[in-house]
mmCIF file of C-alpha atoms and ligand atoms in Angstrom:
data_model
loop_
_atom_site.group_PDB
_atom_site.id
_atom_site.type_symbol
_atom_site.label_atom_id
_atom_site.label_comp_id
_atom_site.label_asym_id
_atom_site.label_seq_id
_atom_site.Cartn_x
_atom_site.Cartn_y
_atom_site.Cartn_z
ATOM 1 C CA MET A 26 12.648 -35.435 -7.094
ATOM 2 C CA PHE A 27 14.726 -32.566 -5.705
ATOM 3 C CA PRO A 28 12.430 -30.557 -3.367
ATOM 4 C CA THR A 29 14.458 -27.327 -3.087
ATOM 5 C CA THR A 30 15.671 -24.704 -5.556
ATOM 6 C CA LEU A 31 19.266 -25.924 -5.167
ATOM 7 C CA TRP A 32 19.987 -29.003 -7.263
ATOM 8 C CA GLU A 33 23.157 -31.028 -7.047
ATOM 9 C CA TYR A 34 23.039 -34.092 -9.267
ATOM 10 C CA PRO A 35 25.252 -37.109 -8.569
ATOM 11 C CA SER A 36 26.450 -37.670 -12.165
ATOM 12 C CA GLN A 37 25.985 -36.244 -15.661
ATOM 13 C CA HIS A 38 23.658 -39.135 -16.567
ATOM 14 C CA TYR A 39 21.448 -41.466 -14.578
ATOM 15 C CA ASP A 40 21.358 -45.215 -15.220
ATOM 16 C CA SER A 41 18.757 -46.661 -17.594
ATOM 17 C CA TRP A 42 18.694 -49.850 -19.651
ATOM 18 C CA VAL A 43 17.897 -50.631 -23.302
ATOM 19 C CA ASP A 44 17.138 -53.844 -25.243
ATOM 20 C CA GLU A 45 19.020 -54.957 -28.394
ATOM 21 C CA GLN A 46 16.955 -52.569 -30.539
ATOM 22 C CA GLY A 47 17.898 -49.643 -28.320
ATOM 23 C CA ARG A 48 14.424 -49.374 -26.772
ATOM 24 C CA VAL A 49 14.270 -48.427 -23.115
ATOM 25 C CA VAL A 50 13.323 -51.412 -20.974
ATOM 26 C CA LYS A 51 11.626 -50.895 -17.665
ATOM 27 C CA SER A 52 14.087 -52.219 -15.156
ATOM 28 C CA LYS A 53 11.876 -52.002 -12.092
ATOM 29 C CA GLY A 54 11.550 -55.414 -10.491
ATOM 30 C CA ARG A 55 13.760 -57.158 -13.056
ATOM 31 C CA ALA A 56 16.837 -59.168 -12.241
ATOM 32 C CA PRO A 57 20.016 -57.305 -13.340
ATOM 33 C CA GLU A 58 20.692 -59.841 -16.142
ATOM 34 C CA ALA A 59 17.208 -59.192 -17.648
ATOM 35 C CA ARG A 60 17.626 -55.451 -17.713
ATOM 36 C CA GLY A 61 19.440 -55.129 -21.047
ATOM 37 C CA ALA A 62 22.430 -52.902 -21.670
ATOM 38 C CA LEU A 63 23.231 -49.886 -19.567
ATOM 39 C CA ALA A 64 22.242 -46.812 -21.574
ATOM 40 C CA MET A 65 23.194 -43.186 -21.761
ATOM 41 C CA GLN A 66 20.914 -40.201 -22.303
ATOM 42 C CA GLY A 67 22.374 -38.020 -25.040
ATOM 43 C CA ASP A 68 26.138 -38.257 -25.426
ATOM 44 C CA LYS A 69 28.577 -37.372 -22.676
ATOM 45 C CA GLU A 70 31.270 -36.686 -25.285
ATOM 46 C CA TYR A 71 29.105 -33.961 -26.837
ATOM 47 C CA ALA A 72 30.498 -30.559 -25.824
ATOM 48 C CA GLY A 73 27.752 -28.796 -23.906
ATOM 49 C CA ALA A 74 25.498 -31.828 -23.277
ATOM 50 C CA THR A 75 22.804 -31.183 -20.647
ATOM 51 C CA PRO A 76 22.871 -33.329 -17.484
ATOM 52 C CA SER A 77 19.981 -35.755 -17.978
ATOM 53 C CA TRP A 78 19.039 -35.436 -14.305
ATOM 54 C CA VAL A 79 17.965 -31.858 -14.898
ATOM 55 C CA ILE A 80 15.621 -32.823 -17.748
ATOM 56 C CA TRP A 81 14.301 -35.827 -15.770
ATOM 57 C CA GLN A 82 13.400 -33.536 -12.853
ATOM 58 C CA CYS A 83 11.550 -31.131 -15.162
ATOM 59 C CA LEU A 84 9.581 -33.861 -16.926
ATOM 60 C CA MET A 85 8.621 -35.559 -13.667
ATOM 61 C CA ARG A 86 7.221 -32.306 -12.300
ATOM 62 C CA TYR A 87 5.598 -30.708 -15.313
ATOM 63 C CA THR A 88 4.552 -33.489 -17.706
ATOM 64 C CA ARG A 89 2.488 -36.679 -17.846
ATOM 65 C CA VAL A 90 2.875 -39.951 -19.793
ATOM 66 C CA GLY A 91 2.127 -39.310 -23.486
ATOM 67 C CA ASP A 92 2.764 -35.532 -23.346
ATOM 68 C CA THR A 93 4.585 -33.874 -26.260
ATOM 69 C CA VAL A 94 7.917 -32.417 -25.158
ATOM 70 C CA LEU A 95 9.840 -30.110 -27.505
ATOM 71 C CA ASP A 96 13.568 -29.409 -27.412
ATOM 72 C CA PRO A 97 14.347 -26.909 -30.232
ATOM 73 C CA MET A 98 18.128 -27.087 -29.616
ATOM 74 C CA CYS A 99 18.400 -30.795 -29.038
ATOM 75 C CA GLY A 100 22.205 -31.266 -29.384
ATOM 76 C CA SER A 101 23.104 -34.876 -28.611
ATOM 77 C CA GLY A 102 19.449 -35.795 -27.922
ATOM 78 C CA THR A 103 19.447 -35.958 -24.116
ATOM 79 C CA THR A 104 15.848 -34.685 -23.954
ATOM 80 C CA LEU A 105 14.647 -37.341 -26.424
ATOM 81 C CA ASP A 106 16.254 -40.130 -24.406
ATOM 82 C CA VAL A 107 14.760 -38.929 -21.128
ATOM 83 C CA CYS A 108 11.385 -38.691 -22.902
ATOM 84 C CA ALA A 109 11.701 -42.311 -24.092
ATOM 85 C CA ASP A 110 12.582 -43.351 -20.576
ATOM 86 C CA LEU A 111 9.536 -41.600 -19.093
ATOM 87 C CA GLU A 112 7.128 -42.438 -21.963
ATOM 88 C CA ARG A 113 6.750 -38.852 -23.155
ATOM 89 C CA ARG A 114 6.684 -37.995 -26.872
ATOM 90 C CA GLY A 115 9.963 -36.179 -27.500
ATOM 91 C CA VAL A 116 10.286 -33.833 -30.502
ATOM 92 C CA GLY A 117 13.823 -32.653 -31.161
ATOM 93 C CA PHE A 118 15.238 -30.091 -33.590
ATOM 94 C CA ASP A 119 18.721 -28.658 -34.010
ATOM 95 C CA LEU A 120 20.561 -26.681 -36.670
ATOM 96 C CA ALA A 121 23.141 -29.481 -36.782
ATOM 97 C CA PRO A 122 21.292 -32.748 -36.014
ATOM 98 C CA SER A 123 23.612 -35.304 -34.427
ATOM 99 C CA ARG A 124 21.330 -38.331 -34.999
ATOM 100 C CA GLU A 125 18.347 -39.473 -37.072
ATOM 101 C CA ASP A 126 15.560 -38.736 -34.618
ATOM 102 C CA ILE A 127 16.586 -35.050 -34.453
ATOM 103 C CA ARG A 128 15.258 -32.959 -37.355
ATOM 104 C CA GLN A 129 17.006 -29.944 -38.801
ATOM 105 C CA ALA A 130 15.434 -26.595 -37.984
ATOM 106 C CA ASP A 131 16.366 -23.137 -36.800
ATOM 107 C CA ALA A 132 14.906 -22.552 -33.340
ATOM 108 C CA ARG A 133 13.666 -19.183 -34.618
ATOM 109 C CA HIS A 134 11.307 -21.058 -36.986
ATOM 110 C CA VAL A 135 10.139 -24.221 -35.232
ATOM 111 C CA PRO A 136 8.176 -26.402 -37.707
ATOM 112 C CA MET A 137 5.347 -27.128 -35.276
ATOM 113 C CA PRO A 138 1.807 -25.749 -35.136
ATOM 114 C CA ASP A 139 0.743 -23.166 -32.549
ATOM 115 C CA ALA A 140 -0.115 -24.589 -29.110
ATOM 116 C CA SER A 141 1.113 -28.126 -29.861
ATOM 117 C CA ALA A 142 3.721 -28.757 -27.107
ATOM 118 C CA ASP A 143 2.925 -29.711 -23.519
ATOM 119 C CA PHE A 144 6.410 -28.758 -22.323
ATOM 120 C CA VAL A 145 9.538 -27.172 -23.804
ATOM 121 C CA PHE A 146 13.054 -27.757 -22.564
ATOM 122 C CA ILE A 147 15.933 -25.713 -24.006
ATOM 123 C CA ASP A 148 19.638 -25.434 -23.238
ATOM 124 C CA PRO A 149 20.826 -22.711 -25.654
ATOM 125 C CA PRO A 150 24.395 -21.695 -26.466
ATOM 126 C CA TYR A 151 25.706 -18.935 -24.261
ATOM 127 C CA SER A 152 28.654 -16.993 -25.484
ATOM 128 C CA THR A 153 31.038 -18.292 -28.117
ATOM 129 C CA HIS A 154 33.254 -20.791 -26.301
ATOM 130 C CA VAL A 155 31.832 -23.947 -27.973
ATOM 131 C CA GLU A 156 31.933 -24.487 -31.762
ATOM 132 C CA TYR A 157 28.688 -26.415 -32.365
ATOM 133 C CA SER A 158 28.682 -26.354 -36.173
ATOM 134 C CA ASP A 159 29.752 -24.389 -39.247
ATOM 135 C CA ASP A 160 26.194 -23.197 -39.821
ATOM 136 C CA PRO A 161 26.285 -19.374 -39.822
ATOM 137 C CA ARG A 162 22.807 -19.357 -38.191
ATOM 138 C CA CYS A 163 24.259 -21.002 -35.038
ATOM 139 C CA ILE A 164 23.438 -18.766 -32.063
ATOM 140 C CA GLY A 165 26.679 -19.971 -30.457
ATOM 141 C CA LYS A 166 28.504 -17.696 -32.929
ATOM 142 C CA LEU A 167 26.818 -14.604 -31.473
ATOM 143 C CA ASP A 168 28.700 -13.000 -28.624
ATOM 144 C CA SER A 169 26.577 -12.021 -25.620
ATOM 145 C CA GLY A 170 29.459 -9.750 -24.560
ATOM 146 C CA GLY A 171 30.348 -8.522 -28.040
ATOM 147 C CA GLU A 172 30.963 -5.022 -29.292
ATOM 148 C CA ASP A 173 27.265 -4.697 -30.112
ATOM 149 C CA GLY A 174 26.541 -5.139 -26.377
ATOM 150 C CA GLY A 175 25.088 -8.590 -27.083
ATOM 151 C CA LYS A 176 22.341 -7.128 -29.293
ATOM 152 C CA ALA A 177 22.570 -9.874 -31.941
ATOM 153 C CA TYR A 178 22.677 -12.691 -29.348
ATOM 154 C CA TYR A 179 19.767 -11.375 -27.282
ATOM 155 C CA GLY A 180 17.819 -10.472 -30.432
ATOM 156 C CA ALA A 181 18.180 -14.058 -31.665
ATOM 157 C CA MET A 182 17.170 -15.462 -28.277
ATOM 158 C CA GLU A 183 14.094 -13.186 -28.209
ATOM 159 C CA ARG A 184 12.972 -14.825 -31.454
ATOM 160 C CA VAL A 185 13.592 -18.307 -30.006
ATOM 161 C CA ILE A 186 11.552 -17.355 -26.918
ATOM 162 C CA GLY A 187 8.788 -16.071 -29.219
ATOM 163 C CA GLU A 188 8.664 -19.468 -30.936
ATOM 164 C CA ILE A 189 8.556 -21.305 -27.609
ATOM 165 C CA ASP A 190 5.615 -19.124 -26.559
ATOM 166 C CA ARG A 191 3.866 -19.809 -29.874
ATOM 167 C CA VAL A 192 4.147 -23.620 -29.810
ATOM 168 C CA LEU A 193 3.512 -24.070 -26.074
ATOM 169 C CA LYS A 194 -0.050 -24.926 -25.043
ATOM 170 C CA ASN A 195 -1.743 -22.559 -22.647
ATOM 171 C CA ARG A 196 -1.228 -23.303 -18.932
ATOM 172 C CA ARG A 197 1.802 -25.493 -19.687
ATOM 173 C CA TYR A 198 5.433 -25.028 -18.631
ATOM 174 C CA MET A 199 8.869 -24.556 -20.131
ATOM 175 C CA ALA A 200 12.406 -24.562 -18.698
ATOM 176 C CA LEU A 201 15.548 -22.851 -19.968
ATOM 177 C CA TYR A 202 18.934 -24.007 -18.690
ATOM 178 C CA VAL A 203 21.719 -21.433 -18.929
ATOM 179 C CA SER A 204 24.813 -20.042 -17.275
ATOM 180 C CA ASP A 205 26.260 -16.558 -16.979
ATOM 181 C CA SER A 206 29.648 -16.043 -18.552
ATOM 182 C CA PHE A 207 32.871 -14.256 -17.713
ATOM 183 C CA ARG A 208 35.556 -13.415 -20.226
ATOM 184 C CA LYS A 209 38.979 -12.824 -18.807
ATOM 185 C CA ARG A 210 41.182 -10.235 -20.482
ATOM 186 C CA LYS A 211 44.268 -11.950 -21.897
ATOM 187 C CA GLY A 212 47.414 -11.287 -19.886
ATOM 188 C CA LYS A 213 45.695 -8.583 -17.799
ATOM 189 C CA PRO A 214 43.618 -8.629 -14.630
ATOM 190 C CA GLY A 215 39.856 -8.306 -14.815
ATOM 191 C CA GLY A 216 37.488 -9.010 -17.675
ATOM 192 C CA ALA A 217 33.835 -8.805 -18.651
ATOM 193 C CA PHE A 218 30.900 -10.367 -16.799
ATOM 194 C CA MET A 219 27.874 -11.331 -18.934
ATOM 195 C CA PRO A 220 24.722 -11.765 -16.800
ATOM 196 C CA ILE A 221 23.023 -14.007 -19.375
ATOM 197 C CA GLY A 222 20.715 -15.660 -16.826
ATOM 198 C CA PHE A 223 19.181 -12.328 -15.735
ATOM 199 C CA GLU A 224 18.984 -11.044 -19.308
ATOM 200 C CA LEU A 225 17.142 -14.132 -20.554
ATOM 201 C CA PHE A 226 14.897 -14.207 -17.471
ATOM 202 C CA ALA A 227 13.827 -10.613 -18.263
ATOM 203 C CA ARG A 228 13.052 -11.536 -21.876
ATOM 204 C CA LEU A 229 11.176 -14.720 -20.952
ATOM 205 C CA SER A 230 9.044 -12.894 -18.405
ATOM 206 C CA GLN A 231 7.857 -10.419 -21.032
ATOM 207 C CA ARG A 232 5.845 -13.307 -22.519
ATOM 208 C CA LEU A 233 5.529 -15.995 -19.856
ATOM 209 C CA LYS A 234 4.793 -16.122 -16.142
ATOM 210 C CA PRO A 235 7.857 -16.777 -13.943
ATOM 211 C CA VAL A 236 7.363 -19.921 -11.860
ATOM 212 C CA ASP A 237 10.765 -20.301 -10.225
ATOM 213 C CA ILE A 238 14.529 -20.139 -10.608
ATOM 214 C CA VAL A 239 16.557 -23.215 -9.705
ATOM 215 C CA CYS A 240 20.290 -23.066 -9.121
ATOM 216 C CA VAL A 241 21.966 -26.203 -10.505
ATOM 217 C CA VAL A 242 25.473 -26.836 -9.168
ATOM 218 C CA ARG A 243 27.892 -27.441 -12.043
ATOM 219 C CA GLY A 244 29.593 -30.811 -11.693
ATOM 220 C CA ASN A 245 32.440 -29.690 -13.948
ATOM 221 C CA ARG A 246 35.715 -31.338 -12.912
ATOM 222 C CA LYS A 247 37.645 -28.551 -14.636
ATOM 223 C CA LEU A 248 36.520 -26.299 -11.774
ATOM 224 C CA GLU A 249 38.795 -28.344 -9.505
ATOM 225 C CA ARG A 250 41.882 -27.682 -11.627
ATOM 226 C CA GLY A 251 44.603 -25.950 -9.660
ATOM 227 C CA ASN A 252 45.603 -23.618 -12.505
ATOM 228 C CA TRP A 253 42.000 -22.470 -13.029
ATOM 229 C CA ARG A 254 41.524 -21.796 -9.329
ATOM 230 C CA LYS A 255 44.844 -19.954 -9.153
ATOM 231 C CA ALA A 256 43.961 -17.772 -12.155
ATOM 232 C CA ALA A 257 40.588 -16.921 -10.584
ATOM 233 C CA GLU A 258 42.217 -15.981 -7.323
ATOM 234 C CA GLU A 259 44.996 -13.941 -8.907
ATOM 235 C CA GLY A 260 42.701 -12.278 -11.448
ATOM 236 C CA ASN A 261 40.034 -11.588 -8.787
ATOM 237 C CA PHE A 262 37.181 -13.245 -10.706
ATOM 238 C CA PHE A 263 34.914 -16.222 -10.041
ATOM 239 C CA LEU A 264 34.675 -19.549 -11.850
ATOM 240 C CA ARG A 265 31.094 -20.343 -12.876
ATOM 241 C CA GLY A 266 29.784 -22.670 -10.159
ATOM 242 C CA PHE A 267 26.123 -22.970 -11.179
ATOM 243 C CA ASN A 268 23.624 -22.900 -14.024
ATOM 244 C CA TYR A 269 20.185 -21.341 -13.846
ATOM 245 C CA LEU A 270 17.088 -23.336 -14.602
ATOM 246 C CA LEU A 271 14.491 -20.687 -15.450
ATOM 247 C CA ILE A 272 10.982 -22.141 -15.190
ATOM 248 C CA MET A 273 8.049 -20.337 -16.815
ATOM 249 C CA LYS A 274 4.354 -20.995 -17.402
ATOM 250 C CA LYS A 275 2.242 -19.848 -20.316
ATOM 251 C CA GLU A 276 -0.808 -18.012 -19.084
ATOM 252 C CA ALA A 277 -2.513 -16.507 -22.081
ATOM 253 C CA ALA A 278 -5.828 -14.777 -21.502
ATOM 254 C CA ASP A 279 -8.628 -17.185 -22.423
ATOM 255 C CA GLU A 280 -10.583 -16.268 -25.524
ATOM 256 C CA PRO A 281 -14.066 -15.065 -24.633
ATOM 257 C CA ARG A 282 -16.650 -17.773 -25.341
ATOM 258 C CA GLY A 283 -18.012 -17.591 -28.867
ATOM 259 C CA ALA A 284 -15.405 -14.995 -29.957
ATOM 260 C CA ALA A 285 -15.113 -14.862 -33.726
ATOM 261 C CA ARG A 286 -11.753 -15.928 -35.131
ATOM 262 C CA SER A 287 -10.250 -13.677 -37.768
HETATM 263 C C1 LIG B 30 24.083 -26.490 -25.293
HETATM 264 S S1 LIG B 30 23.792 -27.343 -26.775
HETATM 265 C C2 LIG B 30 22.368 -28.318 -26.406
HETATM 266 C C3 LIG B 30 22.746 -29.576 -25.658
HETATM 267 C C4 LIG B 30 21.661 -30.623 -25.598
HETATM 268 N N1 LIG B 30 20.588 -30.241 -24.686
HETATM 269 C C5 LIG B 30 22.253 -31.964 -25.198
HETATM 270 O O1 LIG B 30 21.997 -32.442 -24.087
HETATM 271 O O2 LIG B 30 23.053 -32.511 -25.979
HETATM 272 C C6 LIG B 30 23.126 -26.076 -27.822
HETATM 273 C C7 LIG B 30 22.659 -26.547 -29.193
HETATM 274 O O3 LIG B 30 22.028 -25.455 -29.861
HETATM 275 C C8 LIG B 30 22.177 -25.684 -31.253
HETATM 276 N N2 LIG B 30 21.855 -24.432 -31.958
HETATM 277 C C9 LIG B 30 22.567 -23.281 -32.029
HETATM 278 N N3 LIG B 30 21.906 -22.342 -32.752
HETATM 279 C C10 LIG B 30 20.735 -22.914 -33.126
HETATM 280 C C11 LIG B 30 19.614 -22.432 -33.869
HETATM 281 N N4 LIG B 30 19.579 -21.208 -34.397
HETATM 282 N N5 LIG B 30 18.578 -23.287 -34.062
HETATM 283 C C12 LIG B 30 18.601 -24.571 -33.559
HETATM 284 N N6 LIG B 30 19.655 -25.069 -32.863
HETATM 285 C C13 LIG B 30 20.704 -24.244 -32.633
HETATM 286 C C14 LIG B 30 23.601 -26.149 -31.379
HETATM 287 O O4 LIG B 30 23.803 -26.835 -32.606
HETATM 288 C C15 LIG B 30 23.739 -27.055 -30.126
HETATM 289 O O5 LIG B 30 23.471 -28.389 -30.467
#
């Protein structure tokens, strides 16, 4: 496990192995030929897939075998695959499910009872640069730097955070993976900076207790492109070099013993 608040992962996905039915096989101590096929967590072709290392680190720290782990914006299913690998019970929803084990739901109305998840991982859309689906409820269609000052985007995310708080068990953890954004003005210098990490941190901490902020170095090869670097230099802006991992804990006041429920 990474011991500091600066994480640099070696690849988008770590190696794991599956049998012919696609079930994760424990490779420890097995000869390479008995390991099964090399498997992927989620889908690396999926635009906006989360690095599985990040989810693995979270689950190793904050969950135990058999725990229920929710991802309400499950995308290509990376969280579910890491859960299978670590013997956690993954529950995945998305507006546009990409595979059968992901159920359709809006993250503002998670179909789970109160206090039923031991951990929540979420990697929400930020800004409008990826077209996830045609569904008009997709939060990726709401502009965090729009003319409304990001009101619709942050309003939607406040409702998602409310749902996370509702379904999370008391004294358990959640992690939100997100990046800030910068929109360059076409053909002109300068642009608009959208401090999405700070904005979401402020909203999360209205409900949950901040535990830590991890800076995850982005392993995006596009950042190495000469034309991107040149544009950043000439336009006097920065390319996004890291994502935030915002870690929170639910600490609801305990109900007094014998308190009547209404
Ligand atoms: C950054 S991707 C998640 C990537 C995912 N963790 C993975 O590794 O593949 C964001 C996801 O949020 C989903 N999404 C957007 N708005 C949503 C909403 N209102 N409710 C549920 N899912 C939503 C999109 O369909 C997209 O799959």
